[in-house]
């Protein structure tokens, strides 16, 4: 059995670490073709959001909301897309996807974007600046 | 200025109505190629989720969670995708998208599906049965 990659991230987030909250850890997403894309990962390994207690789900979303507001303050998107999928990695996590004013396909989800556009060209220093901006906004 | 189509739905949901909650109205989605696809629409016309108070966002998600659990009980999906986008209709709403055991592309989002597969072939009686099942599970 392979280890869960998101359990690994929770244990040792490394350079992508943004913040630790009560139920979750916020990390910078890989796809910085959408600058500020952040992933909020549940600390506990749970595979199905709907199996958690309703109050716990609401509390987790409160953390997603806090992080999303900080992302909005840091990168000033036109809109934010929120997605909890688990189709690829079945460990509860939330994508906070900022859609910029110059987004080439604002009416569509980002899942039709080519992989290299998703990934973008942001270097390590750029990623560190985005993380610093989100952290500052989180307070 | 065109009227907001989701404000119209809140006012008069018609045959797709599932339930009214404190902050939202749950309706059956158009795309019953994924049986049980439900949309939770905020009653108030607000365009940006992240501009609402954090506690209100958490409360709204508590309603999404209640509805999603009822959808899970009604259609027994392998997984649920949760998405709050607003890319097409800028009125806060949540997609609760059940992914069935026989989903043809379980690792991908549904946004790459052809329109007719999304729409599916469920007739009015089928839709009424799904609505009845979700309502019964909501209690």
XYZ file of C-alpha atoms in Angstrom:
278
model
C 0.000 0.000 0.000
C 1.441 3.367 -0.993
C 1.568 6.062 1.670
C -0.939 8.894 1.234
C 0.865 11.849 -0.394
C -1.270 14.371 1.480
C -0.501 12.728 4.828
C 3.158 13.212 3.848
C 2.490 16.889 3.081
C 0.762 17.395 6.440
C 3.722 15.792 8.195
C 6.409 17.718 6.294
C 5.049 20.454 3.997
C 8.481 21.973 3.320
C 8.799 25.023 1.058
C 5.075 25.117 0.162
C 3.949 25.577 3.786
C 1.721 28.607 4.382
C 0.010 28.060 7.730
C -1.225 25.524 10.224
C -4.815 25.873 11.420
C -6.779 23.827 13.930
C -8.061 21.171 11.512
C -5.916 21.771 8.454
C -2.643 22.842 6.919
C -2.551 25.404 4.087
C 0.060 24.942 1.388
C 0.823 26.671 -1.884
C -0.486 24.618 -4.787
C 1.739 23.349 -7.555
C -0.244 25.113 -10.297
C 0.960 28.683 -9.980
C -0.170 29.388 -13.528
C -3.028 30.686 -11.359
C -0.977 32.724 -8.881
C -2.031 32.143 -5.298
C -3.611 28.706 -5.866
C -3.683 27.323 -2.345
C -4.616 23.909 -1.008
C -6.107 23.426 2.450
C -5.386 19.864 3.574
C -7.227 18.187 6.444
C -4.689 17.046 9.046
C -6.501 13.769 9.654
C -6.578 11.188 6.912
C -10.241 11.068 6.012
C -11.348 10.042 2.552
C -14.933 11.324 2.377
C -15.917 14.812 3.486
C -19.593 13.862 3.777
C -18.791 11.237 6.413
C -17.482 13.841 8.866
C -19.822 15.456 11.391
C -21.696 18.430 9.901
C -20.305 20.804 12.547
C -16.776 19.638 11.786
C -17.308 20.175 8.066
C -18.541 23.696 8.805
C -15.498 24.349 11.005
C -13.149 23.085 8.293
C -14.846 25.333 5.774
C -14.371 28.229 8.180
C -10.632 27.586 7.844
C -10.906 27.390 4.047
C -12.760 30.715 4.165
C -10.063 32.352 6.281
C -7.338 31.182 3.935
C -9.340 32.178 0.838
C -9.821 35.683 2.186
C -6.068 35.932 2.740
C -5.438 34.653 -0.792
C -7.848 37.303 -2.098
C -6.009 40.017 -0.169
C -2.643 38.781 -1.433
C -3.355 38.345 -5.149
C -6.561 40.368 -5.747
C -8.334 37.926 -8.064
C -11.515 38.710 -9.951
C -13.102 35.632 -8.372
C -12.223 32.526 -6.352
C -13.186 28.958 -7.249
C -13.517 26.535 -4.321
C -13.315 22.820 -5.013
C -13.194 19.745 -2.796
C -12.806 16.790 -5.138
C -10.607 13.895 -4.008
C -10.801 12.267 -7.428
C -7.026 11.782 -7.640
C -5.909 11.829 -3.996
C -8.608 10.537 -1.631
C -7.644 12.610 1.429
C -9.981 15.534 2.144
C -8.502 18.769 0.759
C -9.816 22.014 -0.659
C -8.539 23.862 -3.701
C -8.691 27.655 -3.443
C -8.237 28.759 -7.046
C -7.888 32.493 -7.701
C -9.132 33.566 -11.126
C -7.209 36.644 -12.194
C -8.596 39.639 -14.089
C -6.642 38.518 -17.177
C -7.808 34.884 -16.960
C -8.005 33.612 -20.567
C -11.150 31.495 -19.979
C -13.053 33.158 -17.134
C -16.353 31.336 -17.774
C -14.828 27.863 -17.572
C -13.250 25.829 -14.805
C -9.471 25.569 -14.944
C -9.572 21.822 -15.553
C -9.542 22.299 -19.305
C -6.272 24.222 -19.174
C -3.202 22.525 -20.629
C -0.877 21.180 -17.931
C 1.874 23.649 -18.695
C -0.447 26.651 -18.461
C -1.680 25.362 -15.093
C 1.875 24.902 -13.880
C 2.965 28.338 -15.069
C 6.458 29.742 -14.947
C 6.675 31.102 -11.400
C 10.107 30.495 -9.880
C 10.987 29.728 -6.282
C 11.418 33.377 -5.344
C 7.983 34.190 -6.816
C 6.411 31.361 -4.839
C 8.061 32.587 -1.652
C 6.654 36.071 -2.262
C 3.121 34.693 -2.784
C 3.394 32.620 0.394
C 4.625 35.657 2.331
C 1.703 37.718 1.035
C -0.881 35.128 2.037
C 0.730 34.692 5.463
C 0.754 38.418 6.086
C -2.938 38.646 5.171
C -3.748 35.700 7.450
C -2.225 37.639 10.340
C -29.457 44.638 -17.043
C -30.628 41.034 -17.153
C -32.194 39.609 -14.004
C -30.036 37.093 -12.115
C -31.210 33.574 -13.064
C -30.392 32.211 -9.609
C -32.411 34.935 -7.903
C -35.275 33.769 -10.138
C -34.694 30.163 -9.012
C -34.722 31.175 -5.346
C -37.986 33.039 -5.873
C -39.701 30.280 -7.870
C -37.735 27.003 -8.045
C -40.619 25.031 -9.511
C -40.177 21.330 -10.268
C -36.484 21.249 -9.289
C -37.144 22.357 -5.698
C -35.720 20.028 -3.047
C -35.644 21.999 0.205
C -35.413 25.423 1.765
C -32.792 25.913 4.463
C -31.958 28.965 6.557
C -29.496 30.581 4.154
C -30.093 28.622 0.973
C -32.417 26.725 -1.314
C -31.474 23.260 -2.614
C -32.543 22.375 -6.141
C -31.933 19.440 -8.440
C -29.274 20.306 -10.984
C -29.893 20.169 -14.702
C -27.081 17.662 -15.330
C -28.644 14.395 -14.220
C -26.116 12.475 -16.298
C -24.677 12.414 -12.772
C -27.800 11.320 -10.887
C -28.392 13.346 -7.759
C -26.411 16.435 -8.861
C -27.785 19.093 -6.534
C -27.219 22.835 -6.386
C -27.395 24.780 -3.125
C -28.188 28.409 -3.940
C -27.684 31.241 -1.470
C -30.986 33.050 -0.958
C -29.330 36.460 -0.943
C -27.791 37.763 -4.133
C -24.116 37.884 -3.243
C -21.492 37.563 -5.932
C -18.359 36.674 -3.964
C -18.308 34.020 -1.263
C -15.075 35.354 0.234
C -16.708 38.715 0.966
C -19.229 37.156 3.371
C -18.428 36.900 7.081
C -16.378 33.788 7.892
C -19.031 32.512 10.328
C -21.719 32.932 7.679
C -19.632 31.031 5.133
C -19.201 28.224 7.655
C -22.955 28.194 8.321
C -23.715 28.057 4.600
C -21.307 25.180 4.210
C -23.075 23.424 7.057
C -26.186 23.531 4.866
C -24.236 22.239 1.869
C -22.953 19.427 4.088
C -26.460 18.496 5.244
C -27.713 18.379 1.679
C -24.658 16.448 0.464
C -25.161 13.822 3.128
C -28.771 13.434 2.000
C -27.630 13.153 -1.623
C -25.154 10.461 -0.555
C -27.920 8.560 1.231
C -30.228 8.873 -1.776
C -27.883 7.889 -4.611
C -24.967 6.114 -2.853
C -22.125 7.609 -4.903
C -18.521 6.463 -4.707
C -17.529 10.052 -3.925
C -18.914 13.599 -3.908
C -17.313 16.612 -5.593
C -18.084 19.993 -4.033
C -17.605 23.115 -6.133
C -18.396 26.776 -5.611
C -17.418 28.519 -8.832
C -19.586 31.399 -10.040
C -17.732 31.569 -13.342
C -20.943 31.569 -15.392
C -23.573 32.838 -12.946
C -22.108 35.204 -10.341
C -24.525 34.407 -7.500
C -23.051 32.240 -4.720
C -24.061 28.617 -5.235
C -22.581 25.207 -4.517
C -22.531 22.205 -6.812
C -22.876 18.848 -5.052
C -21.780 16.385 -7.712
C -22.154 12.671 -6.932
C -19.631 10.466 -8.702
C -21.147 7.043 -9.220
C -19.371 3.690 -8.969
C -19.626 3.320 -12.760
C -18.333 6.850 -13.475
C -16.431 6.625 -16.791
C -13.679 9.085 -15.734
C -13.414 8.854 -11.954
C -10.025 10.601 -11.699
C -11.141 13.712 -13.590
C -13.570 16.498 -12.858
C -16.855 16.319 -14.772
C -16.130 19.521 -16.689
C -14.526 17.628 -19.534
C -17.682 15.590 -20.140
C -19.585 16.283 -23.347
C -22.726 18.347 -22.737
C -25.085 15.517 -23.613
C -23.410 13.083 -21.214
C -23.691 15.698 -18.462
C -27.355 16.257 -19.251
C -28.127 12.537 -19.345
C -31.419 10.975 -20.255
C -33.337 11.082 -16.986
C -37.002 11.909 -17.531
C -39.294 13.940 -15.322
C -40.463 10.924 -13.330
C -36.845 9.937 -12.664
C -36.050 13.443 -11.491
C -39.043 13.412 -9.161
C -37.853 10.132 -7.664
C -34.364 11.511 -7.046
C -35.827 14.628 -5.422
C -38.070 12.492 -3.228
C -35.097 10.374 -2.153
C -32.989 13.403 -1.206
C -35.901 14.983 0.661
C -36.580 11.825 2.618
C -32.915 11.602 3.624
C -32.930 15.276 4.650
C -35.775 14.497 7.059
